[in-house]
Every structure is written in C-alpha cells, then in structure tokens.
Amino acid sequence: MRVSEHISINLKGFRWLWQKERRAVLLIVGCSLLGATKSYIPLYFSAKIIDSLVLRAPVNTLVRYVLLTVGLAFLFDAVLRFLEPRKGAAFNRIFQNERWSYGEKAMQMAYASIEDTEVSVLRERIRMESQTGYNLFYLLHTVDTTIYTVAQIICSLMMTLPFFAAPAVQLWHKLLFVGMLLISVAVESICEVRFTRVSNEFMDECVMENIRFEKYGTYIADYGTGKDIRLYGIAESLLRDWEKGSAVLHEKAKKRSRGWLKADTPRLIMDDAVKFAANAVLIAAAISGAVSVGSISKYVSAVVKLLWAVTYLSRTVMLAAANSQYLKRYFSYFDIPNNMYKGSLTVEKRDDTEYYVEFRDVSFRYPGSESYALRHINFKFKIGEKLAIVGKNGSGKTTFIKLLCRLYDPTEGEILLNGVNIQKYDYDEYMSIFSIVFQDFSLFAFSLGQNVAAAKSYDPQRAERCLQMAGLGERLRSLPQGLDTCLHKHYDKEGVEISGGEAQKIALARALYKDAPFIILDEPTAALDPVAEYEVYSGFDALAGEKTAVYISHRLASCRFCDTVAVFDMGEIVQSGTHRELLADTGGVYHALWHAQAQYYTEKNG
Ligand code: ADP
C-alpha cells in the first residue's frame, strides 16, 4: 500500500467516525488533551518554586506558585473525572453500534450478496479482526494517542526550548539530544513494523480456522442443533474437531508471542538506554552550570516525556498504517453496493384486480453457479388466479418464486407486471404486494402476536383472526397469555416451544396478516398432519379470497383446488393447464407424477 493510500483510508475512517460518533470523538479529544497536559503543571511550577527558593523570592510569590500548582491540578482532575466515565460509555456505545451496523448493512444488501460465500467470509473476517482490536478500536486508539502524544511533544518542546536556546549549554549536548530522539524513532519504527508483520501473519493464517472455530462453538451450544448432535452421536467428533481447531490456533498464537518478543526486545533495550543517556547529559549540563538547579528535574522529566511521546507517536503512526489494510477490508464490506436496479414507478392499485404477471424468456443462474436453475421460462398468469407449481426437488420451483418477488433478478429475460418490467417499480412498494411463506421460514423469539404481525405493535383482533384462519385458533385459546405468549424459551422461561406444524400455521397466519394481493405458499402443508392439510386445502379458497395464490406443492392432490398448474422439470416449465387437462396428457410429466403418488398412497393403504 502506498503512503497516500494509507493516509486516505485513515482519513476516511476519521470522517466516518466523526459523522457517526461525534460525541465520542469530542470526549476522546478532551480527555487526551487534559490527560497529556496535566502532568506538566507540577513540572513547570516545581521548577519555579525551587528557583524562587534559591533566589529568596518574596513569600507571596511562593504561595502564588503553590496555589496555582494545587488549583490547576485539582481543576484538571475534576474535569477528567467528569469526562472519563462518559468517554467509557461512549466507547461502549461505539462497539454496540458497530454490531448493529453489521445487521443494518445485511438488511440493505441485495439478497444475492448475502448468500454469496465471498461476502459471508468477508463479513466473518472483519468481525473477527474487529474483535482483535483492528478497525474501529485501533482507529479510536490512533485519535486518542495522536492527540495525547502531540500535546505532550508541544508541552515538552516548550519546556525544553530554553535548554536548546541557552548559549551556556554545549552544542554536543544539544546534538546528543537530537541524535537520541532520531535513533529512538528509527528503532521504534523498525520494531513496530516487525511487530505488525507478526500480527498480520497470524491474522491471515487464522481466517478460516477462526470462522470454523466460531461456527463449531455455536453448533455445540445451540439448542436448535442439539437434537441432531445427540441423536446421531456427533457430539464427540464435533468436540474433537473443535479441540483440534483450538490446538492449531493455540500453536499459532504461541508462534505469534515468540515473534512479538523478538520484535519488541530492541525497543525495550533502547528505551532504557535513551533514558539513561538523557539523564547523564542533563546532569553533565547542570554540573557545568549551564542550567539552573530548579530546571534540572524539569528538563529531565520533559526530555524523558518528549522521548516517550515521539517514540509513542511513531508507534501510533505505524499502528495506523498497519490498521489501514484492515480498515480497507472493513470498508470494502460496508461499501458493497446493492446493484439491484430499483425503479420508482408506483404499483397501480386496481379495484378490478386486472393484473397479470408474465415471465418472458427468463433464465437464471445463482451467483457463482455454472449451471442454470431456470431456463427459458415463458409463462403468464392473471391476478386473482390460483396457480399451482409442481415438479421434482431441484426442478426450479422456489427459484421461480424468488425471481417473482425480486430476491434475485433474472440473468436473462424479464418479468413483467401488467406489461412493465418489475425492476421499474419502486422496490419496497413492489415487495409489499407479496405475502410469502417459504419452506425455510423463520419465526422469532418474540410474542406470538408480534410474530404474526411481523411488527412490535399490532392489531390483536386481526392477528387472532389470521391465526384462526390458519387453523391455530384452538391452540391460541389454550395459551394462558394468548397472543402475548413468547415463542421459544431463549429469553422467557414462560415461552412455548411449538411443533413444526404449528410453526407452519403461524407462518401462514403471518402471510394472511400482511393482507397483500399475492399470497405465495411454498410447500405450506409439508409439516401438517392430514387433517390440518385437508383444512388448508379445502379452506384455501376462503383463505386466499380475491388474492392471487401461488402454491408450490409436492402433493398433487392440492392442484385440484387451483385454476392452473405449471409443471417444472430441470429448470423448465414442461407443461401447464388445468389439473384435468394435464392428467389427460398420458405421456406428460404430470401424469407420471400423479400416478407415482397415487401408487404410493395405494401401496401405503394396502
Ligand atoms: P425446487 O424448489 O424445485 O426444489 P430450487 O428452485 O430450490 O428447486 O432449486 C433449483 C436449482 O437451483 C437446484 O439445482 C438447486 O440446487 C439450485 N439452487 C437453489 N438455491 C441455490 C443457491 N442459493 N445457490 C446455488 N444454487 C441453488
């Protein structure tokens, strides 16, 4: 990385901090300035007091110096005591906000990016690097120490200026000082470069190990995976793998510690040597009478502080340089654009429900995938119709729905709503016309009512009605806390664990609560018992009402309730028509699927 790149990425970081965390930055600046200058008060005034004593100055001069020393020290301390806890709280908030930013970014990203392996590895990587201190923590540290050390350098220079200006001080003493400063900066910089190289190597070597280690940790502790772990006896091999991963990380961490020690040793030696030399030069200058008695301790302390501040500043600069490659990666995640084209057309609200949707020669490949999940799909359906989509596993049914509701855009071709490419509609408005229940729907550890409404506050009567329609009325009445019952026991010991079928009904109720003109159900009865399945089928017309219903199902019996059936096979629509029409085509896929299922039921029954 070039120097200009280091500077620009750190500046970007500071601007970012300033925009997001102005209060924290101001607190850091305030505390650093006060903390850095505080120690110079007694230094400055003690020299004045000693010189006044030596020169037998009037008592009130002495008293004034003493009062100023005590008063200023008290004032600085009081302000610092007031600011420090606020600074600590502001730091905490920054790291909480950072965690929230990951979530916020994930929500803003195109769905395709979230699924992308490169993006998820990048997210995990920067998350771990941040936990180790890189990114924001080191950026804050850079602000903090730069201000602190620069303030100390200015104060030290102001205090040592008379030493350099004094003609009585020999030139070689002055040069020795400057030489020591330069040498310690050089040693410090070389050591810091080596130190950083060791840290970076460790971080780079451990990316995948860390991610795996973290993932295994969640598998082991997670309640959701606990069942399979126990039933299939995976616990031991998981723990063994986890232990193995931990041993590898431990070995690498040991190697890093050895590397750090090697890199650090010269600067530790250098630190002590420079302090010793500074003291020796000043004592020599004092003995020769070039500096006053009162000034000796002032100069010694100021020079030691100057050396410390200069070396620490150079260390900070090196750390900021090391952090810049991490910051670059950090921002590369937050800068991932959402390339989904988002139009601005409003979705027309029509009373006659005369909408139609058309897939025009649509083909689609998942990001990073070589093969097409959908090929040359040409299909039209009218709003208000009930459409069934059938086909074997992996034939492209869910992908078709994902494209319809813009989780992805087609690789080729276009999808039209009333003749207009769906990309031209306002994204949020377009999304709002769909109520979808995917197979892998998620329910949250919120209250039942909040899960149905997908919102914190909701209309309880409407939520109850939807649960009733979805077939969960009886269960709802059996819950003492009704809609306020928390799902799962993660945060509430009064929470309830629900069965797969009940979960599916809640997801259905959520789709009904949204009351969108399109209702799409992906295998909505897979987890239901036969009675509940029959209820959903027979009550489906009432459930869907005037809405367009798209219904993905393996159970062909459900197709009899629909106006049109589309049959998918290997990413193509190979047949479409009514249940009767398709069944009449004895050479077709539908006929074969129907008879395969009928035979299955007969064999079972027999
Ligand atoms: P169906 O719903 O009919 O079971 P899908 O639409 O889920 O089928 O899948 C169609 C094809 O796309 C399958 O070959 C599947 O492996 C592939 N596929 C599904 N999701 C992804 C994904 N996120 N990334 C890559 N390929 C996928």
XYZ file of C-alpha atoms and ligand atoms in Angstrom:
633
model
C 0.000 0.000 0.000
C 1.313 3.444 -0.907
C 1.650 6.189 1.735
C -1.126 8.217 0.060
C -3.414 5.188 0.276
C -2.644 4.755 3.992
C -3.471 8.400 4.562
C -6.658 8.374 2.535
C -8.062 5.216 4.160
C -7.333 6.554 7.664
C -8.864 9.908 6.766
C -11.919 8.069 5.504
C -12.018 6.295 8.868
C -11.802 9.581 10.796
C -14.546 11.137 8.680
C -16.670 8.065 9.221
C -16.079 8.274 12.994
C -16.804 11.973 13.043
C -20.083 11.528 11.173
C -21.271 8.580 13.252
C -19.713 9.157 16.672
C -19.113 12.882 17.057
C -19.748 12.925 20.813
C -17.266 10.095 21.416
C -14.626 11.815 19.307
C -15.052 15.089 21.219
C -14.767 13.236 24.532
C -11.612 11.456 23.364
C -10.073 14.733 22.230
C -10.988 16.463 25.513
C -9.679 13.669 27.750
C -6.475 13.234 25.743
C -5.654 16.938 25.815
C -6.289 17.271 29.533
C -4.556 13.971 30.399
C -1.482 14.865 28.337
C -1.016 18.378 29.728
C -1.919 17.645 33.347
C 1.495 16.241 34.308
C 3.293 19.374 33.071
C 1.654 21.594 35.696
C 3.682 20.318 38.709
C 6.776 20.052 36.474
C 6.562 23.670 35.435
C 5.682 25.115 38.831
C 8.049 22.962 40.905
C 10.955 24.413 38.875
C 9.588 27.914 39.549
C 9.240 27.166 43.283
C 12.806 25.766 43.597
C 14.288 28.710 41.673
C 12.250 31.158 43.822
C 13.593 29.488 46.966
C 17.181 29.626 45.661
C 16.747 33.305 44.718
C 14.946 34.032 48.051
C 11.849 35.431 46.294
C 9.036 37.002 48.425
C 6.752 34.586 50.248
C 3.621 35.658 48.373
C 5.308 34.679 45.067
C 5.941 31.245 46.525
C 2.374 30.986 47.820
C 1.025 32.029 44.405
C 3.028 29.231 42.700
C 1.906 26.647 45.259
C -1.754 27.686 44.931
C -1.548 27.637 41.153
C 0.011 24.132 41.206
C -2.624 22.733 43.544
C -5.550 24.651 41.990
C -4.763 23.764 38.379
C -4.057 20.103 39.242
C -7.406 19.955 41.073
C -9.252 21.583 38.178
C -7.748 19.225 35.571
C -8.511 16.218 37.793
C -12.093 17.288 38.408
C -12.817 17.805 34.711
C -11.126 14.497 33.835
C -13.114 12.646 36.487
C -16.256 14.107 34.987
C -15.336 13.240 31.394
C -13.663 9.817 31.748
C -16.819 7.775 32.602
C -18.643 9.474 29.754
C -15.796 8.600 27.434
C -16.005 4.935 28.589
C -19.750 4.880 27.931
C -19.256 6.474 24.515
C -16.667 3.787 23.660
C -19.139 1.065 24.646
C -21.804 2.621 22.501
C -19.479 2.729 19.504
C -18.922 -1.024 19.686
C -22.622 -1.713 20.199
C -23.443 0.481 17.219
C -20.827 -1.359 15.218
C -22.587 -4.674 15.830
C -25.832 -3.051 14.831
C -24.179 -1.730 11.646
C -23.416 -5.296 10.528
C -27.120 -6.095 10.801
C -28.151 -2.857 9.136
C -25.770 -3.490 6.246
C -27.032 -7.059 5.798
C -30.575 -5.696 5.531
C -29.537 -3.146 2.908
C -27.650 -5.659 0.769
C -29.145 -7.413 -2.201
C -30.255 -10.898 -1.163
C -27.825 -12.351 -3.721
C -24.910 -10.721 -1.842
C -25.981 -12.191 1.493
C -25.877 -15.690 0.014
C -22.516 -15.087 -1.646
C -19.768 -17.119 0.093
C -17.191 -14.385 -0.535
C -19.403 -11.833 1.208
C -20.088 -14.063 4.195
C -16.377 -14.919 4.612
C -15.584 -11.201 4.354
C -18.198 -10.359 6.994
C -16.895 -13.011 9.399
C -13.311 -11.969 8.750
C -13.817 -8.283 9.507
C -15.931 -9.181 12.521
C -13.059 -11.218 13.950
C -10.462 -8.625 13.046
C -12.580 -6.044 14.854
C -12.799 -8.292 17.908
C -8.997 -8.491 17.895
C -8.796 -4.702 18.001
C -8.311 -3.788 14.351
C -10.607 -1.389 12.521
C -12.558 0.863 14.876
C -10.669 0.192 18.095
C -7.269 0.984 16.585
C -8.764 3.934 14.739
C -10.023 5.351 18.039
C -6.700 4.480 19.632
C -4.949 6.400 16.844
C -7.069 9.503 17.506
C -6.527 9.165 21.238
C -2.759 8.642 21.225
C -2.051 11.080 18.401
C -3.674 13.902 20.314
C -2.100 12.795 23.575
C 1.413 12.465 22.196
C 1.271 15.589 20.014
C 0.094 17.591 23.058
C 2.977 16.129 25.104
C 5.500 16.859 22.354
C 4.347 20.503 22.211
C 4.452 20.878 26.014
C 7.847 19.138 26.272
C 9.311 21.267 23.488
C 8.015 24.423 25.141
C 9.648 23.348 28.387
C 12.936 22.227 26.864
C 13.190 25.181 24.469
C 15.260 27.232 26.972
C 17.701 24.290 27.156
C 18.265 24.336 23.388
C 18.288 28.144 23.296
C 20.721 28.543 26.203
C 24.172 29.523 24.868
C 25.755 28.031 28.021
C 24.649 24.525 27.060
C 27.330 22.909 24.957
C 26.485 22.193 21.328
C 27.382 18.500 21.560
C 24.909 18.112 24.460
C 22.190 19.533 22.243
C 23.205 17.380 19.283
C 23.310 14.325 21.517
C 19.731 15.015 22.425
C 18.573 15.356 18.844
C 20.555 12.215 17.924
C 18.888 10.215 20.707
C 15.499 11.356 19.516
C 16.189 10.306 15.928
C 17.671 6.944 16.916
C 14.781 6.082 19.187
C 12.237 6.972 16.470
C 14.140 4.794 13.981
C 14.407 1.830 16.377
C 10.776 2.230 17.365
C 9.602 2.270 13.748
C 11.632 -0.793 12.747
C 10.383 -2.707 15.785
C 6.790 -1.707 15.145
C 6.997 -2.834 11.501
C 8.294 -6.243 12.647
C 5.717 -6.431 15.416
C 2.903 -5.660 12.971
C 4.186 -8.175 10.422
C 3.979 -10.916 13.069
C 0.411 -9.869 13.984
C -0.704 -9.688 10.350
C 0.729 -13.101 9.525
C -1.179 -14.550 12.451
C -4.442 -12.891 11.388
C -4.072 -14.007 7.758
C -3.207 -17.591 8.675
C -6.168 -17.934 11.015
C -9.076 -16.594 8.939
C -10.746 -19.897 8.095
C -9.705 -21.533 11.367
C -11.333 -18.735 13.322
C -14.545 -18.920 11.300
C -14.701 -22.708 11.689
C -13.892 -22.469 15.389
C -16.659 -19.942 15.931
C -19.183 -21.985 13.919
C -18.383 -25.194 15.809
C -18.816 -23.278 19.049
C -22.316 -22.252 18.033
C -23.213 -25.787 16.893
C -22.166 -27.160 20.246
C -24.013 -24.597 22.320
C -27.036 -24.127 20.086
C -30.331 -25.513 21.195
C -31.534 -25.968 17.586
C -28.686 -28.269 16.566
C -28.621 -30.029 19.955
C -31.189 -32.633 18.899
C -29.302 -33.948 15.865
C -25.986 -33.769 17.695
C -27.309 -36.063 20.403
C -29.323 -38.400 18.192
C -26.578 -39.006 15.688
C -23.765 -39.062 18.245
C -21.967 -36.190 16.545
C -21.011 -34.580 19.871
C -17.739 -36.427 20.291
C -16.423 -35.859 16.791
C -17.568 -32.208 16.941
C -15.775 -31.684 20.224
C -12.683 -33.449 18.883
C -12.640 -31.253 15.784
C -13.239 -28.206 17.946
C -10.378 -29.181 20.217
C -8.136 -29.811 17.208
C -9.006 -26.375 15.807
C -8.354 -24.837 19.202
C -4.928 -26.562 19.408
C -3.974 -25.245 15.953
C -4.968 -21.708 16.948
C -3.097 -22.067 20.221
C 0.095 -23.146 18.410
C -0.183 -20.208 16.036
C -0.780 -17.830 18.961
C 2.364 -19.182 20.671
C 4.348 -18.590 17.487
C 2.989 -15.038 17.399
C 4.028 -14.403 21.030
C 7.574 -15.543 20.244
C 7.595 -13.260 17.206
C 6.332 -10.335 19.280
C 9.010 -10.839 21.933
C 11.736 -10.906 19.270
C 10.377 -7.778 17.617
C 9.966 -5.947 20.926
C 13.319 -6.615 22.589
C 15.399 -3.925 20.775
C 12.961 -1.184 21.695
C 12.869 -2.193 25.341
C 16.677 -2.000 25.475
C 16.578 1.242 23.513
C 14.047 2.823 25.881
C 16.252 2.276 28.944
C 19.450 3.290 27.150
C 17.915 6.574 25.978
C 16.532 7.425 29.421
C 19.925 6.773 30.948
C 21.716 8.895 28.329
C 19.225 11.795 28.714
C 19.768 11.855 32.444
C 23.539 11.704 32.029
C 23.616 14.622 29.545
C 21.410 16.829 31.736
C 23.357 16.112 34.882
C 26.563 16.935 32.994
C 24.978 20.209 31.802
C 23.844 21.046 35.353
C 27.296 20.311 36.812
C 28.861 22.668 34.287
C 26.329 25.312 35.471
C 24.596 25.630 32.089
C 21.161 25.042 33.588
C 19.612 26.211 36.871
C 19.107 23.856 39.833
C 15.330 24.164 39.631
C 15.333 23.357 35.943
C 17.243 20.056 36.194
C 14.241 17.942 37.181
C 12.015 19.915 34.806
C 14.344 19.252 31.867
C 14.948 15.628 32.812
C 11.208 14.938 33.044
C 10.324 16.998 29.975
C 13.012 15.330 27.893
C 12.039 11.859 29.041
C 8.417 12.745 28.222
C 9.478 14.148 24.864
C 11.324 10.945 24.016
C 8.411 8.845 25.139
C 5.905 10.955 23.205
C 7.953 10.944 20.000
C 8.508 7.195 20.092
C 4.897 6.554 21.031
C 3.709 8.810 18.234
C 5.837 6.902 15.738
C 4.411 3.666 17.133
C 0.912 5.086 16.669
C 1.668 6.067 13.092
C 2.934 2.534 12.380
C -0.116 1.033 14.036
C -2.396 3.276 11.975
C -0.500 2.138 8.872
C -0.954 -1.500 9.899
C -4.626 -0.877 10.582
C -5.198 0.668 7.179
C -5.221 -2.650 5.312
C -7.790 -3.903 7.833
C -9.799 -0.700 7.529
C -9.711 -1.052 3.766
C -11.212 -4.535 4.050
C -13.675 -3.263 6.680
C -14.975 -0.515 4.438
C -14.999 -2.851 1.432
C -17.772 -4.732 3.247
C -19.772 -1.646 4.149
C -19.248 -0.276 0.636
C -20.651 -3.353 -1.131
C -23.235 -1.760 -3.381
C -26.744 -3.011 -3.759
C -26.696 -3.371 -7.520
C -30.317 -4.325 -7.773
C -31.937 -1.787 -10.002
C -34.657 -0.053 -8.066
C -37.220 1.802 -10.111
C -39.632 4.455 -8.969
C -42.938 3.505 -10.591
C -45.782 3.051 -8.176
C -47.619 -0.235 -8.269
C -51.044 0.629 -9.564
C -53.821 -0.152 -7.102
C -56.645 -1.513 -9.210
C -60.087 -2.381 -7.933
C -60.804 -4.746 -10.830
C -57.741 -6.873 -9.851
C -56.958 -6.992 -13.563
C -53.242 -7.572 -13.142
C -51.206 -10.108 -14.967
C -47.701 -11.354 -14.498
C -45.558 -12.529 -17.341
C -42.207 -14.319 -17.368
C -40.694 -13.558 -20.758
C -37.877 -15.903 -21.747
C -36.422 -15.846 -18.238
C -33.248 -17.775 -17.456
C -31.388 -17.661 -14.173
C -28.098 -18.801 -12.687
C -27.341 -18.380 -8.973
C -24.320 -16.132 -8.301
C -21.151 -18.189 -8.593
C -23.016 -21.119 -10.104
C -22.146 -22.556 -13.532
C -25.480 -24.165 -14.277
C -28.859 -22.606 -14.881
C -31.530 -23.139 -12.230
C -34.175 -21.853 -14.671
C -34.108 -21.908 -18.460
C -36.238 -20.020 -20.958
C -39.304 -19.644 -18.804
C -42.266 -18.193 -20.706
C -45.339 -18.035 -18.565
C -48.315 -15.754 -17.902
C -50.831 -15.759 -15.103
C -53.600 -13.454 -14.073
C -54.005 -11.886 -10.707
C -56.875 -13.478 -8.872
C -55.983 -16.902 -10.257
C -54.879 -19.819 -8.163
C -51.698 -21.213 -9.612
C -50.123 -24.495 -8.541
C -46.479 -25.176 -9.235
C -45.342 -28.763 -9.157
C -42.203 -30.674 -10.025
C -39.483 -32.800 -8.516
C -36.972 -31.485 -5.965
C -34.496 -29.121 -7.517
C -36.642 -28.518 -10.605
C -36.654 -24.743 -10.032
C -39.991 -24.057 -8.316
C -38.635 -21.992 -5.410
C -36.224 -20.167 -7.695
C -39.200 -19.122 -9.857
C -40.812 -17.555 -6.770
C -37.576 -15.891 -5.660
C -37.387 -14.186 -9.050
C -41.040 -13.200 -8.963
C -40.589 -11.393 -5.654
C -37.238 -9.882 -6.641
C -34.943 -11.637 -4.199
C -32.877 -12.049 -7.364
C -33.058 -10.520 -10.818
C -33.150 -12.793 -13.881
C -29.835 -13.493 -15.589
C -31.627 -13.241 -18.935
C -35.146 -12.223 -19.947
C -37.613 -10.146 -17.974
C -40.566 -10.400 -15.662
C -43.484 -8.054 -16.268
C -46.341 -6.888 -14.112
C -49.101 -5.503 -16.320
C -46.621 -5.211 -19.157
C -43.986 -3.292 -17.173
C -40.650 -4.810 -16.157
C -40.878 -5.372 -12.397
C -37.444 -3.734 -11.962
C -39.036 -0.399 -12.864
C -41.369 -0.424 -9.869
C -40.448 1.096 -6.548
C -38.746 -1.850 -4.788
C -40.459 -1.560 -1.401
C -43.839 -0.999 -2.964
C -43.398 -3.967 -5.267
C -42.315 -6.176 -2.332
C -45.356 -5.064 -0.386
C -47.712 -6.812 -2.808
C -46.429 -10.250 -1.784
C -47.165 -12.390 1.236
C -44.849 -15.353 1.048
C -44.291 -18.398 3.192
C -41.073 -20.099 2.159
C -40.253 -23.623 3.281
C -37.427 -22.312 5.396
C -39.443 -19.517 7.011
C -38.171 -18.103 10.305
C -40.077 -17.377 13.451
C -38.505 -15.220 16.116
C -38.299 -15.389 19.892
C -40.909 -12.612 20.131
C -44.515 -12.910 21.229
C -46.940 -14.918 19.116
C -48.808 -11.724 18.146
C -45.598 -9.983 17.109
C -44.609 -12.997 15.023
C -47.947 -12.936 13.219
C -47.782 -9.191 12.599
C -44.012 -9.143 11.957
C -44.029 -5.938 13.994
C -43.648 -4.791 17.607
C -47.125 -3.313 17.803
C -50.093 -4.886 16.081
C -53.849 -5.226 15.857
C -54.709 -8.135 18.218
C -58.105 -8.841 16.654
C -56.613 -9.116 13.205
C -53.777 -11.337 14.497
C -56.306 -13.596 16.210
C -58.450 -13.804 13.083
C -55.451 -14.786 10.961
C -54.372 -17.459 13.443
C -57.912 -18.785 13.427
C -57.939 -18.906 9.609
C -54.574 -20.666 9.589
C -56.013 -23.347 11.891
C -54.322 -22.332 15.129
C -57.399 -20.957 16.920
C -57.716 -23.792 19.398
C -54.051 -23.716 20.333
C -54.240 -19.949 20.791
C -57.133 -20.318 23.207
C -55.153 -22.872 25.220
C -52.315 -20.413 25.809
C -52.765 -18.579 29.146
C -51.016 -15.497 27.805
C -52.658 -15.735 24.393
C -51.029 -13.525 21.769
C -48.504 -12.309 24.359
C -47.020 -15.791 24.716
C -43.378 -15.725 23.789
C -42.227 -18.275 21.206
C -39.232 -20.322 22.385
C -37.599 -20.172 25.772
C -34.458 -18.248 24.808
C -35.443 -15.093 26.673
C -38.597 -16.062 28.532
C -38.952 -19.155 30.669
C -42.733 -18.902 30.225
C -42.184 -19.166 26.450
C -43.615 -22.091 24.492
C -41.928 -24.489 22.133
C -44.100 -25.181 19.122
C -44.266 -28.120 16.757
C -43.257 -27.917 13.090
C -46.908 -27.973 12.041
C -47.837 -25.190 14.456
C -44.896 -23.141 13.226
C -46.094 -23.566 9.663
C -49.577 -22.365 10.660
C -48.094 -19.288 12.365
C -46.103 -18.546 9.205
C -49.322 -18.880 7.229
C -51.084 -16.521 9.639
C -48.239 -14.035 9.163
C -48.773 -14.131 5.402
C -52.503 -13.582 5.902
C -51.918 -10.701 8.341
C -49.898 -8.864 5.720
C -53.010 -8.992 3.519
C -51.109 -8.473 0.261
C -52.754 -9.082 -3.122
C -50.364 -12.006 -3.810
C -50.124 -14.941 -1.473
C -47.392 -17.439 -2.191
C -47.062 -20.647 -0.269
C -44.032 -22.858 -0.761
C -44.992 -26.341 0.444
C -47.426 -24.930 3.010
C -48.652 -28.278 4.231
C -45.380 -30.212 4.417
C -45.344 -30.211 8.218
C -49.096 -30.513 8.727
C -50.986 -33.601 9.772
C -53.535 -34.998 7.278
C -56.483 -33.297 8.990
C -54.791 -29.891 9.047
C -53.646 -30.442 5.475
C -57.216 -31.124 4.376
C -58.389 -27.998 6.229
C -55.841 -25.839 4.432
C -56.734 -27.304 1.034
C -60.476 -27.100 1.426
C -60.364 -23.720 3.101
C -57.841 -22.375 0.663
C -60.314 -20.501 -1.492
C -61.628 -18.768 1.619
C -58.073 -18.104 2.830
C -56.943 -16.627 -0.449
C -60.203 -14.811 -1.206
C -59.719 -12.458 -4.139
C -55.950 -12.730 -3.908
C -53.682 -14.355 -6.402
C -52.419 -17.521 -4.842
C -49.318 -19.334 -5.947
C -48.990 -22.679 -4.396
C -45.897 -24.860 -4.605
C -46.621 -28.389 -3.653
C -45.345 -31.913 -3.891
C -48.798 -33.209 -3.164
C -50.600 -33.156 -6.433
C -53.938 -33.556 -4.711
C -53.663 -29.852 -3.877
C -53.616 -28.964 -7.592
C -57.261 -29.843 -7.940
C -58.043 -26.661 -5.992
C -56.147 -24.454 -8.453
C -57.088 -22.846 -11.772
C -53.756 -23.516 -13.463
C -50.952 -25.971 -12.837
C -47.405 -25.357 -14.059
C -45.120 -28.385 -14.125
C -41.409 -27.766 -13.660
C -38.721 -30.174 -14.731
C -34.975 -29.469 -14.733
C -35.443 -25.712 -14.691
C -38.103 -25.573 -17.396
C -41.860 -25.385 -17.457
C -42.686 -28.538 -19.349
C -46.490 -28.426 -19.038
C -49.226 -26.033 -17.969
C -53.008 -26.217 -17.865
C -55.784 -27.329 -15.555
C -55.464 -30.460 -13.442
C -57.834 -32.301 -15.779
C -56.067 -31.223 -18.951
C -52.684 -32.270 -17.613
C -53.943 -35.592 -16.369
C -55.411 -36.297 -19.798
C -51.929 -35.995 -21.327
C -50.853 -39.540 -20.595
C -47.323 -39.074 -21.939
C -46.677 -35.966 -19.760
C -44.635 -35.500 -16.584
C -47.762 -34.564 -14.596
C -49.490 -37.829 -15.470
C -46.394 -39.757 -14.385
C -46.079 -37.797 -11.134
C -49.771 -38.203 -10.360
C -49.682 -41.935 -10.871
C -46.465 -42.286 -8.883
C -48.185 -40.589 -5.940
C -51.461 -42.481 -6.387
C -49.498 -45.729 -6.382
C -47.653 -44.642 -3.251
C -50.914 -43.947 -1.459
C -52.419 -47.237 -2.681
C -49.380 -49.245 -1.563
C -49.443 -47.485 1.788
C -53.123 -48.054 2.179
C -52.911 -51.622 1.054
P -37.194 -26.695 -6.008
O -37.847 -25.549 -5.281
O -37.934 -27.128 -7.214
O -36.883 -27.848 -5.119
P -34.994 -24.841 -6.287
O -35.608 -23.738 -7.048
O -34.808 -24.661 -4.835
O -35.784 -26.188 -6.570
O -33.569 -25.183 -6.922
C -33.350 -25.241 -8.339
C -31.847 -25.488 -8.557
O -31.110 -24.373 -8.104
C -31.308 -26.698 -7.828
O -30.397 -27.352 -8.672
C -30.606 -26.129 -6.632
O -29.511 -26.929 -6.255
C -30.134 -24.782 -7.159
N -30.080 -23.775 -6.079
C -31.066 -23.444 -5.232
N -30.673 -22.450 -4.387
C -29.393 -22.162 -4.727
C -28.440 -21.232 -4.254
N -28.711 -20.384 -3.262
N -27.217 -21.203 -4.838
C -26.926 -22.055 -5.849
N -27.788 -22.947 -6.361
C -29.018 -23.026 -5.812
